[in-house]
Short mmCIF file of N, CA, C and O in Angstrom, two decimals:
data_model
loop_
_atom_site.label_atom_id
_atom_site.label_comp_id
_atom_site.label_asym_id
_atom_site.label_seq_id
_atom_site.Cartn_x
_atom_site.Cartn_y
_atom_site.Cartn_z
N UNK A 1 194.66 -38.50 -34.39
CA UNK A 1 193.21 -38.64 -34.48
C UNK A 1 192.82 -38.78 -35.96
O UNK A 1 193.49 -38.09 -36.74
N UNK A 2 191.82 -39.58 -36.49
CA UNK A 2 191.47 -39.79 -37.76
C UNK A 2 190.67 -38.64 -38.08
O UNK A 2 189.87 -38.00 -37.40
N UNK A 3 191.14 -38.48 -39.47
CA UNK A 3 190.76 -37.13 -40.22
C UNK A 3 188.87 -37.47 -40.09
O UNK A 3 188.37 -36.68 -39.29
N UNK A 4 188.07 -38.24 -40.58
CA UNK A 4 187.02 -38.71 -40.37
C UNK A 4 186.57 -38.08 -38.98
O UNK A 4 185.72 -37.19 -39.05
N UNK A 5 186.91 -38.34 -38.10
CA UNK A 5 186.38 -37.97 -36.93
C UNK A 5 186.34 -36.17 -36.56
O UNK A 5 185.48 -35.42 -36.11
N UNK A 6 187.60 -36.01 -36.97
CA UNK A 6 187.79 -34.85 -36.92
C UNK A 6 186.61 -33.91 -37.94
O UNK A 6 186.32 -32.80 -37.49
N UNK A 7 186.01 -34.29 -39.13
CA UNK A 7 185.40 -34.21 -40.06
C UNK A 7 183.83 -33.70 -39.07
O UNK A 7 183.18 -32.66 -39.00
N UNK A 8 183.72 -35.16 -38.40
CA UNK A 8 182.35 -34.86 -37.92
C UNK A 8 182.24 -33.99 -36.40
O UNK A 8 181.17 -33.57 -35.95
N UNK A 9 183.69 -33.79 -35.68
CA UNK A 9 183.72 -32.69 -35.15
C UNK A 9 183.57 -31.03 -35.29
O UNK A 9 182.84 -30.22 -34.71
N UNK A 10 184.28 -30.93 -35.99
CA UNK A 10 183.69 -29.11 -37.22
C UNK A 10 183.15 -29.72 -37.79
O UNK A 10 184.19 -30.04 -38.36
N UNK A 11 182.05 -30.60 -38.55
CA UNK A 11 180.56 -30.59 -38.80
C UNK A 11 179.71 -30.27 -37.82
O UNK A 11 178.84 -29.46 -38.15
N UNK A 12 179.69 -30.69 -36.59
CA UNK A 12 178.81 -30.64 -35.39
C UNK A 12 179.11 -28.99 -34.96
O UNK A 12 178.26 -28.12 -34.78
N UNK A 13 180.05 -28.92 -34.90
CA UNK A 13 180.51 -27.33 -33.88
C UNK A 13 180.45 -25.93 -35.25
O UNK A 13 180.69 -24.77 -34.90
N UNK A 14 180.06 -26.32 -36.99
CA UNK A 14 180.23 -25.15 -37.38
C UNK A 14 178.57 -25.53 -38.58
O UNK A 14 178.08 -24.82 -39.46
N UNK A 15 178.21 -26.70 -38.15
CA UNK A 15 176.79 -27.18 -39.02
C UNK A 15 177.28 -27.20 -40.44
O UNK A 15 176.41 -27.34 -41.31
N UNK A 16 178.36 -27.10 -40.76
CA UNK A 16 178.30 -27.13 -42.71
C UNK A 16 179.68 -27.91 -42.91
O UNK A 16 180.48 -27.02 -42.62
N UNK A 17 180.24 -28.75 -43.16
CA UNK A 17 181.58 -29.42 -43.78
C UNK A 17 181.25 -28.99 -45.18
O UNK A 17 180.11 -29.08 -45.64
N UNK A 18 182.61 -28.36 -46.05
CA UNK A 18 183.26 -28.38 -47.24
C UNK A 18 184.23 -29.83 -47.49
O UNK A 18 185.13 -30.23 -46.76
N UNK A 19 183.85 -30.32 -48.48
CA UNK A 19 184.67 -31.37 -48.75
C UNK A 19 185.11 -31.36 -50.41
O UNK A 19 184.36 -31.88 -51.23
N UNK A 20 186.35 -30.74 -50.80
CA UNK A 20 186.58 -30.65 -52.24
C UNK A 20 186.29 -31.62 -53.08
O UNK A 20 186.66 -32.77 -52.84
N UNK A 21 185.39 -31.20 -54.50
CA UNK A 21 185.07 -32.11 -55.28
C UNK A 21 184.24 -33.26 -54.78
O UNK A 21 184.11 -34.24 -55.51
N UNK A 22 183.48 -33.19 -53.21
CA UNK A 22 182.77 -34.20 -53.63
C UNK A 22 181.05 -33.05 -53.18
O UNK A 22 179.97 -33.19 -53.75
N UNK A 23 181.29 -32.27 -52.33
CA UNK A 23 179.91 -31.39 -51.84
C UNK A 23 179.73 -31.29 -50.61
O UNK A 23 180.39 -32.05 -49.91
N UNK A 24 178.97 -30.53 -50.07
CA UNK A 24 178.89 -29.64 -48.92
C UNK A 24 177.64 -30.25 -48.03
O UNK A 24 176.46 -30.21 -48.39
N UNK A 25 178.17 -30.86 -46.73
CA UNK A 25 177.13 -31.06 -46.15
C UNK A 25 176.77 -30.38 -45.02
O UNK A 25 177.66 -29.68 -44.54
N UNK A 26 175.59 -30.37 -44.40
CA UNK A 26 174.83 -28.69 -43.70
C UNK A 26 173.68 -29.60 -43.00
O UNK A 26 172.88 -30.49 -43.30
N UNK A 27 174.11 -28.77 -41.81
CA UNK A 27 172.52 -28.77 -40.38
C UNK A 27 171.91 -27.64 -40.76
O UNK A 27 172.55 -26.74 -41.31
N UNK A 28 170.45 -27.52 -40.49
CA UNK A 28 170.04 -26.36 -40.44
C UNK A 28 169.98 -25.93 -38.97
O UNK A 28 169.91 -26.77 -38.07
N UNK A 29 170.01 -24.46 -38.72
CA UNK A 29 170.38 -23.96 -37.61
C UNK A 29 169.36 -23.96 -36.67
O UNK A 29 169.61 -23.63 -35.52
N UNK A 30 168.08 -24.34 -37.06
CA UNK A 30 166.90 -24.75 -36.07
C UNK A 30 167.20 -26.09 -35.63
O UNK A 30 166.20 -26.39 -34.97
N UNK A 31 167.73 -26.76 -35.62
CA UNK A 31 168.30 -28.26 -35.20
C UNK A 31 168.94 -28.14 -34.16
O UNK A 31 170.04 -27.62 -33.97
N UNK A 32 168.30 -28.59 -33.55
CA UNK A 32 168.99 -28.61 -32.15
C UNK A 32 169.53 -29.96 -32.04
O UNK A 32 168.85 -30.96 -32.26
N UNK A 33 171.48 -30.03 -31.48
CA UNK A 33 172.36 -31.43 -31.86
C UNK A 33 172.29 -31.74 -30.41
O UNK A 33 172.79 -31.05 -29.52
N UNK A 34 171.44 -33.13 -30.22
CA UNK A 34 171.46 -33.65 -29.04
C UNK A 34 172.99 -34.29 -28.40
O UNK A 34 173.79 -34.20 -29.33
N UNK A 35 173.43 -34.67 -27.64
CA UNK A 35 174.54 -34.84 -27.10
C UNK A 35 174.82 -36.53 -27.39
O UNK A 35 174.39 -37.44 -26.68
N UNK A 36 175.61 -36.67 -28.57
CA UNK A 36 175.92 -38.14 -28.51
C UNK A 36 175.49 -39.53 -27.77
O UNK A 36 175.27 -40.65 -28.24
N UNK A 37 175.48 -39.20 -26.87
CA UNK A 37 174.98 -40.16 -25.67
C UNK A 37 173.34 -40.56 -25.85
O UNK A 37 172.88 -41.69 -25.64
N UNK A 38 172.43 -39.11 -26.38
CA UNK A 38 171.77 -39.33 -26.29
C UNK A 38 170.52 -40.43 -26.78
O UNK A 38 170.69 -40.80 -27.95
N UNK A 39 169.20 -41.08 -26.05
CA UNK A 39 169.05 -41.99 -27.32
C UNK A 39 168.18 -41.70 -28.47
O UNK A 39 167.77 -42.54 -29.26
N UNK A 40 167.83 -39.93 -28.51
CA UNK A 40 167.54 -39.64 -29.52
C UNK A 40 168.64 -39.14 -30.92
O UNK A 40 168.28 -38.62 -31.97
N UNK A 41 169.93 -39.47 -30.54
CA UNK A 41 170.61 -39.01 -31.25
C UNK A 41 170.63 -39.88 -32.97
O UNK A 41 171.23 -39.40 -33.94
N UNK A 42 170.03 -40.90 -33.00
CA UNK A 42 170.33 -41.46 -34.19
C UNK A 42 168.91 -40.96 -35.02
O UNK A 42 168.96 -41.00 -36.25
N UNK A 43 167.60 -40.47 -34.33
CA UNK A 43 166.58 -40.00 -35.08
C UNK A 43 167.29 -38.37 -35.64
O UNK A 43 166.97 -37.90 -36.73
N UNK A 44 168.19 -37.71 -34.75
CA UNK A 44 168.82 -36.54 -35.09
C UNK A 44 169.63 -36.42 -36.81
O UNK A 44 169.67 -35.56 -37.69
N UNK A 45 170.18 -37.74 -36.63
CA UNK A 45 171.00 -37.78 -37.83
C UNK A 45 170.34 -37.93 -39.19
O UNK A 45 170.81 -38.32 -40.26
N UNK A 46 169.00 -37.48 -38.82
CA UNK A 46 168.34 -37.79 -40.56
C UNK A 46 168.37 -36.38 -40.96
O UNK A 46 168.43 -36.18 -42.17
N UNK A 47 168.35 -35.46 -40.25
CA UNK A 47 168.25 -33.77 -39.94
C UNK A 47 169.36 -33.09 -41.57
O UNK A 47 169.26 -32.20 -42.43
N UNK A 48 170.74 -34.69 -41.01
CA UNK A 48 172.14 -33.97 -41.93
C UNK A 48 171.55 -34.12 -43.45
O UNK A 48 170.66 -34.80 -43.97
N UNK A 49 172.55 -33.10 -43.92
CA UNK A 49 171.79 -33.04 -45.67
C UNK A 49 173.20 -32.89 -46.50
O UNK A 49 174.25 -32.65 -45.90
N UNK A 50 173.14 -33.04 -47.72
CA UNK A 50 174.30 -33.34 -48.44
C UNK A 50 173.96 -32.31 -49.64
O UNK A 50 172.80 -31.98 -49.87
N UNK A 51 174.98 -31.88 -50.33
CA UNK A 51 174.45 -31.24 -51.78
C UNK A 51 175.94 -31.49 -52.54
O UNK A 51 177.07 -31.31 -52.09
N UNK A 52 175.54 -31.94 -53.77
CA UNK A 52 176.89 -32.37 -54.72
C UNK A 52 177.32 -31.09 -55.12
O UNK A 52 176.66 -30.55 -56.01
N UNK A 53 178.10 -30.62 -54.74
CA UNK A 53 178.58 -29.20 -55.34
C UNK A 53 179.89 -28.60 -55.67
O UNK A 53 180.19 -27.81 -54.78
N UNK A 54 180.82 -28.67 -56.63
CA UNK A 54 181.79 -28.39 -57.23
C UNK A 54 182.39 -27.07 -56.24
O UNK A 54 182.18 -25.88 -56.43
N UNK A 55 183.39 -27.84 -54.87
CA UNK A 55 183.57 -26.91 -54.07
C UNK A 55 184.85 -27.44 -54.40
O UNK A 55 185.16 -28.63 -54.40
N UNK A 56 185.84 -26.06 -54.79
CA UNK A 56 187.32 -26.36 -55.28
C UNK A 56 188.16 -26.29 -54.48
O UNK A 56 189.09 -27.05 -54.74
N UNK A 57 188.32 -25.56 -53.33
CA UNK A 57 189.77 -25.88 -52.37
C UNK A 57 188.89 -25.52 -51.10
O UNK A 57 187.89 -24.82 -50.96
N UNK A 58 189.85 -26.48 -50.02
CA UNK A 58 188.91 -26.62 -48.50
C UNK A 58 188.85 -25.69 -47.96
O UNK A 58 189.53 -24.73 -48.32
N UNK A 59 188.00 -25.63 -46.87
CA UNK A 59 187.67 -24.67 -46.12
C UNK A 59 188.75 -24.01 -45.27
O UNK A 59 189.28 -24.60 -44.33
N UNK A 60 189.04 -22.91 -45.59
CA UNK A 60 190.08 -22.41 -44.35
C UNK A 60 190.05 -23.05 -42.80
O UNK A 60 190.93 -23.69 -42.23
N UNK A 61 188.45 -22.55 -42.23
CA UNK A 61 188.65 -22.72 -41.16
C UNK A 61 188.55 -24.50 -40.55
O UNK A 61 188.64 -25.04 -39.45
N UNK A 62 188.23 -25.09 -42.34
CA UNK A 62 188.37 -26.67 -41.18
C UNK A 62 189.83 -27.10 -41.59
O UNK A 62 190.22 -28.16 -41.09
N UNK A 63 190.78 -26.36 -42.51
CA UNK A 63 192.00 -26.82 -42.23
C UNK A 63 192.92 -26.62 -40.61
O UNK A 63 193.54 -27.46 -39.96
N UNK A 64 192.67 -25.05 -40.33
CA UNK A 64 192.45 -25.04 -38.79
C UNK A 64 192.65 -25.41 -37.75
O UNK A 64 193.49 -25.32 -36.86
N UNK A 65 191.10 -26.20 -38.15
CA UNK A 65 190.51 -27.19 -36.87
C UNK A 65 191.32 -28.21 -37.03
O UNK A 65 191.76 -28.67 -35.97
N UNK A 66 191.76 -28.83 -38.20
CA UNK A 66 192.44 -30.16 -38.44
C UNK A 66 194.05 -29.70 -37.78
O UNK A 66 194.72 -30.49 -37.11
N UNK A 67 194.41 -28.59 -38.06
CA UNK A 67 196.04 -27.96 -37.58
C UNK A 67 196.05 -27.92 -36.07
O UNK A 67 196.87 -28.59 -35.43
N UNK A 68 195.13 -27.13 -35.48
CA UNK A 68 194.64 -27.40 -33.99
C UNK A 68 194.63 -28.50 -33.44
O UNK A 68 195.30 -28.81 -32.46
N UNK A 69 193.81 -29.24 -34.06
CA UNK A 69 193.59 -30.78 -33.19
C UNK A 69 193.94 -31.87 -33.50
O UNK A 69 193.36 -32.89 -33.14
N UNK A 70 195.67 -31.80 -34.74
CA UNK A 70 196.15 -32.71 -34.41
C UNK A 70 197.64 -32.38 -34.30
O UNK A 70 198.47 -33.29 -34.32
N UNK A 71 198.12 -30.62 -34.16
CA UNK A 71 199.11 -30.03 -33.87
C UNK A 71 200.23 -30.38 -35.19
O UNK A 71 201.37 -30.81 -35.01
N UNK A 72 199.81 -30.19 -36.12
CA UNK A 72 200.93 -30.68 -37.43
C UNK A 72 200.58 -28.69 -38.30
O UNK A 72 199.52 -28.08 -38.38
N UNK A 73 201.73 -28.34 -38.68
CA UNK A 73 201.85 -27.51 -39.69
C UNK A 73 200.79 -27.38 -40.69
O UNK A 73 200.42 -28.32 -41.39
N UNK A 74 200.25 -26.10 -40.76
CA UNK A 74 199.34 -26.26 -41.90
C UNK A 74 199.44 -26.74 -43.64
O UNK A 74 198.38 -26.90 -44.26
N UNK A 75 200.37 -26.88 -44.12
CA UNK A 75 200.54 -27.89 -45.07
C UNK A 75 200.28 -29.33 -44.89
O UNK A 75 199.60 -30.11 -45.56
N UNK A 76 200.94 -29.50 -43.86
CA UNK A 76 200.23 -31.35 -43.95
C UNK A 76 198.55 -31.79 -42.98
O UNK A 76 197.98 -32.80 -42.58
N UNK A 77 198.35 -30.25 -42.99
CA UNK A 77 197.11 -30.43 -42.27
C UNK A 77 196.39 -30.63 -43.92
O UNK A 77 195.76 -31.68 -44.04
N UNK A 78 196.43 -30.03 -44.73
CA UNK A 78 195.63 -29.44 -46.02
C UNK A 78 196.47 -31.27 -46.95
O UNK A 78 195.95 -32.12 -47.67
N UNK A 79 197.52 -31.14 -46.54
CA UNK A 79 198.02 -32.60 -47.46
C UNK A 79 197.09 -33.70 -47.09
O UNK A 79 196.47 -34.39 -47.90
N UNK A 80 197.03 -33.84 -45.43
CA UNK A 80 196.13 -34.65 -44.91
C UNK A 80 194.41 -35.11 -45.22
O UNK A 80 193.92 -36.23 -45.30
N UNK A 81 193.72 -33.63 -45.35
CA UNK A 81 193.02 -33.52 -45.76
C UNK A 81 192.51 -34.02 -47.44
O UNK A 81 191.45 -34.57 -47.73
N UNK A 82 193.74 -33.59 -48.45
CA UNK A 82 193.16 -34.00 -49.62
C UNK A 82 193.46 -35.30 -49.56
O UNK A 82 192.69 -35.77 -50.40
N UNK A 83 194.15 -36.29 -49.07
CA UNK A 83 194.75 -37.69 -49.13
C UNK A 83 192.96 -38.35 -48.78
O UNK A 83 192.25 -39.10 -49.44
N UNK A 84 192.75 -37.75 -47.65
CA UNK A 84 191.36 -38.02 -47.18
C UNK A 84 190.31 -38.02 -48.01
O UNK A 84 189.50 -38.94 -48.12
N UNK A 85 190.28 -36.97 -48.62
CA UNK A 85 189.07 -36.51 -49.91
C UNK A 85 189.52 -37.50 -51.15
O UNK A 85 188.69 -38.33 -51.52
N UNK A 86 190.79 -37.45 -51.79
CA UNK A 86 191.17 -38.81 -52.43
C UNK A 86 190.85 -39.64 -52.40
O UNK A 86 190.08 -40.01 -53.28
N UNK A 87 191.28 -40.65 -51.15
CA UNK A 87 190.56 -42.14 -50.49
C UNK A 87 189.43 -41.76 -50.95
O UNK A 87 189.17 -42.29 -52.03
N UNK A 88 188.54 -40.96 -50.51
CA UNK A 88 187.00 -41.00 -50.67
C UNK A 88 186.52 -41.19 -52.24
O UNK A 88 185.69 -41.93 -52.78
N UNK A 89 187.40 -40.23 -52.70
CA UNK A 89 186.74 -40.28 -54.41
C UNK A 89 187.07 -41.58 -54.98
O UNK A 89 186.37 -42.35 -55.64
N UNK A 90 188.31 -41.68 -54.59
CA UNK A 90 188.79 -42.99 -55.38
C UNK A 90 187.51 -44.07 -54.95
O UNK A 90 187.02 -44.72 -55.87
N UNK A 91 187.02 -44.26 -53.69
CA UNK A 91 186.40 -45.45 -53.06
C UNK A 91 185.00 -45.08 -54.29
O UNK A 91 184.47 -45.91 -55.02
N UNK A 92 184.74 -43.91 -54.21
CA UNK A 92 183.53 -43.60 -54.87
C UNK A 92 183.21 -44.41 -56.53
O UNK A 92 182.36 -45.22 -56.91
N UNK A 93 184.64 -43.53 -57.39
CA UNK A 93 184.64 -44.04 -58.26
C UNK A 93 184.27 -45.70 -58.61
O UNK A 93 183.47 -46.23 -59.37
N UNK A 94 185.30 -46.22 -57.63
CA UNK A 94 184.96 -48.16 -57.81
C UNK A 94 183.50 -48.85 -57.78
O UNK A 94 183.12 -49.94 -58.21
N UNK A 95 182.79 -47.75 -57.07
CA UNK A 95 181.54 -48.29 -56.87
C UNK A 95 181.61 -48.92 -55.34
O UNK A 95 181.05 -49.94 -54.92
N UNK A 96 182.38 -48.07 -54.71
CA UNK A 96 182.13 -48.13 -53.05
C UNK A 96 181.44 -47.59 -52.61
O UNK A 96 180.69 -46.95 -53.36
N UNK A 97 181.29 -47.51 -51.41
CA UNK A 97 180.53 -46.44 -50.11
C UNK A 97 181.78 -45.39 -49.50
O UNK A 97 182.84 -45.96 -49.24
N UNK A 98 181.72 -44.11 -49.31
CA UNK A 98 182.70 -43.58 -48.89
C UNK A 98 181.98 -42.98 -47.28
O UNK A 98 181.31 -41.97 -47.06
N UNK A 99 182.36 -43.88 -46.51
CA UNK A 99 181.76 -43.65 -45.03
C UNK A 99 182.36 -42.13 -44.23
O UNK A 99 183.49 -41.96 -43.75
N UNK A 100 181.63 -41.51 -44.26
CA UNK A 100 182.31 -40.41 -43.16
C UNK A 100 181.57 -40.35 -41.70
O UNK A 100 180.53 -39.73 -41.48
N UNK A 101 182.38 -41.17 -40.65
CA UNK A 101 182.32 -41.13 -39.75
C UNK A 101 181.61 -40.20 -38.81
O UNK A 101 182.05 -39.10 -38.45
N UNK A 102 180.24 -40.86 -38.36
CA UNK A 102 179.34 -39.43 -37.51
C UNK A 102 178.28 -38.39 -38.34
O UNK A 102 177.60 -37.54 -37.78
N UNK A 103 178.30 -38.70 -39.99
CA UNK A 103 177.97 -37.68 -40.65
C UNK A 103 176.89 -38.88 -41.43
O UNK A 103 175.69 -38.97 -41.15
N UNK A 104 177.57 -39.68 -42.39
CA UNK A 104 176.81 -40.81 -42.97
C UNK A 104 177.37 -41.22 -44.46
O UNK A 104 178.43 -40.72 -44.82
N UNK A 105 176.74 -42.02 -45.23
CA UNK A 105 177.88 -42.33 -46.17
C UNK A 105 177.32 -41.94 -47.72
O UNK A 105 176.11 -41.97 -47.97
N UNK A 106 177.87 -41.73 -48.26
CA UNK A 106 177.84 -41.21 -50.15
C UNK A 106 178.33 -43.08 -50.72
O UNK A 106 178.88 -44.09 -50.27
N UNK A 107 177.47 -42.39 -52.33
CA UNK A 107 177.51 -43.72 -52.66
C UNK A 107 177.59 -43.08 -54.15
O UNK A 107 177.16 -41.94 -54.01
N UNK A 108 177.95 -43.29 -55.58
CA UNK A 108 177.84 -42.85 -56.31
C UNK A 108 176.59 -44.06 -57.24
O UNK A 108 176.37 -45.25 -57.01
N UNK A 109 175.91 -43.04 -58.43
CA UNK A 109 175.13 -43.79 -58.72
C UNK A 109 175.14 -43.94 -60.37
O UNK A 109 175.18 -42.77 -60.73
N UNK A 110 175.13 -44.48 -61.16
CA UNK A 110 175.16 -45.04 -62.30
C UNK A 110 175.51 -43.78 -63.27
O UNK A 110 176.16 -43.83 -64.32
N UNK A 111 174.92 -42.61 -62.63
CA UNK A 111 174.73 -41.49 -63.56
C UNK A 111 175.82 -40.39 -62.97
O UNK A 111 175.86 -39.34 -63.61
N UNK A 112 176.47 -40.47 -62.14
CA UNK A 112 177.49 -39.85 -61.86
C UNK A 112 177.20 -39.43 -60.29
O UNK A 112 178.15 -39.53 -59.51
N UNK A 113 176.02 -39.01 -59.84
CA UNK A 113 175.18 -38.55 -59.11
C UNK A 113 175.82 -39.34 -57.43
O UNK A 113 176.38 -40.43 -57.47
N UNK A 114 175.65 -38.74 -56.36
CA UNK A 114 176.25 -39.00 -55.05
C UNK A 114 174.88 -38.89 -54.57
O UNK A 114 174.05 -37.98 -54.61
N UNK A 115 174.85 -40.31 -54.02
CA UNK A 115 173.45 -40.19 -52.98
C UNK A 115 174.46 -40.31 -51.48
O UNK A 115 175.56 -40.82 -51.29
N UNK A 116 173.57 -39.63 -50.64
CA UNK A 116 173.83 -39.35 -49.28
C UNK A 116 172.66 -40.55 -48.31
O UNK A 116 171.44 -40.58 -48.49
N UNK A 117 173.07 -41.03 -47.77
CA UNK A 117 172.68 -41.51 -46.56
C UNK A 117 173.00 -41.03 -45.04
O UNK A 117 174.02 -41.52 -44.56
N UNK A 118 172.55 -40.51 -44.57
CA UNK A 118 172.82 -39.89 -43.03
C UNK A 118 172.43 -41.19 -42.39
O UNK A 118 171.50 -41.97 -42.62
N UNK A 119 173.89 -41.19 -41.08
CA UNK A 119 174.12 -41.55 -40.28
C UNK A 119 175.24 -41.97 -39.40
O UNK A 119 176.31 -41.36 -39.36
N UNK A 120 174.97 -42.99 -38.71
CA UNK A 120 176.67 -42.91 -37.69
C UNK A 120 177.98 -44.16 -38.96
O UNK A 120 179.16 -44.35 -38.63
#
């Protein structure tokens, strides 16, 4: 299963993803997460929020979730993970979009600064 997906699974089921070195994105807990299907679900996704924040090693419990749900040893769950956060920075740096699947995409901006866009 792609780490991405998995990403926006413990986003949905714990409301906050840690993502090293790039920032922490968060539901607030009055948000109620309509069920995928639904067709209010894409007005839902403006709800997600992003904050650039110098978060240094991942989250325990979404290494975990990543060890759980794709049954690999927790080292290459956490290897997996930074390869993932890598791709992302690296894409960032070039002056890409770094899409995270289900959540929405970061973009870096002239001044160093990560704008967030929520969505699928």
């Amino acid at each position: 299963m792609k780490l991405s997906i998995l990403a926006a699974q413990y986003f949905y089921q714990h409301r906050k993803l840690s993502l090293p070195g790039i920032g922490v994105f968060f539901l607030d807990d009055a948000v109620t997460i309509p069920d995928m299907t639904d067709k209010n679900f894409r007005d839902f996704l403006q709800y997600i929020q992003f904050k650039q924040s110098p978060v240094l090693k991942p989250d325990e419990a979404f290494i975990d979730f990543i060890r759980t749900h794709t049954g690999k040893i927790k080292p290459l769950a956490e290897s997996d993970l930074e390869s993932y956060v890598g791709d992302g920075k690296l894409l960032l740096n070039i002056g890409k979009p770094f899409h995270i699947e289900g959540i929405g995409t970061l973009m870096k901006n002239r001044n160093g600064i990560f704008e967030f866009t929520p969505g699928e």
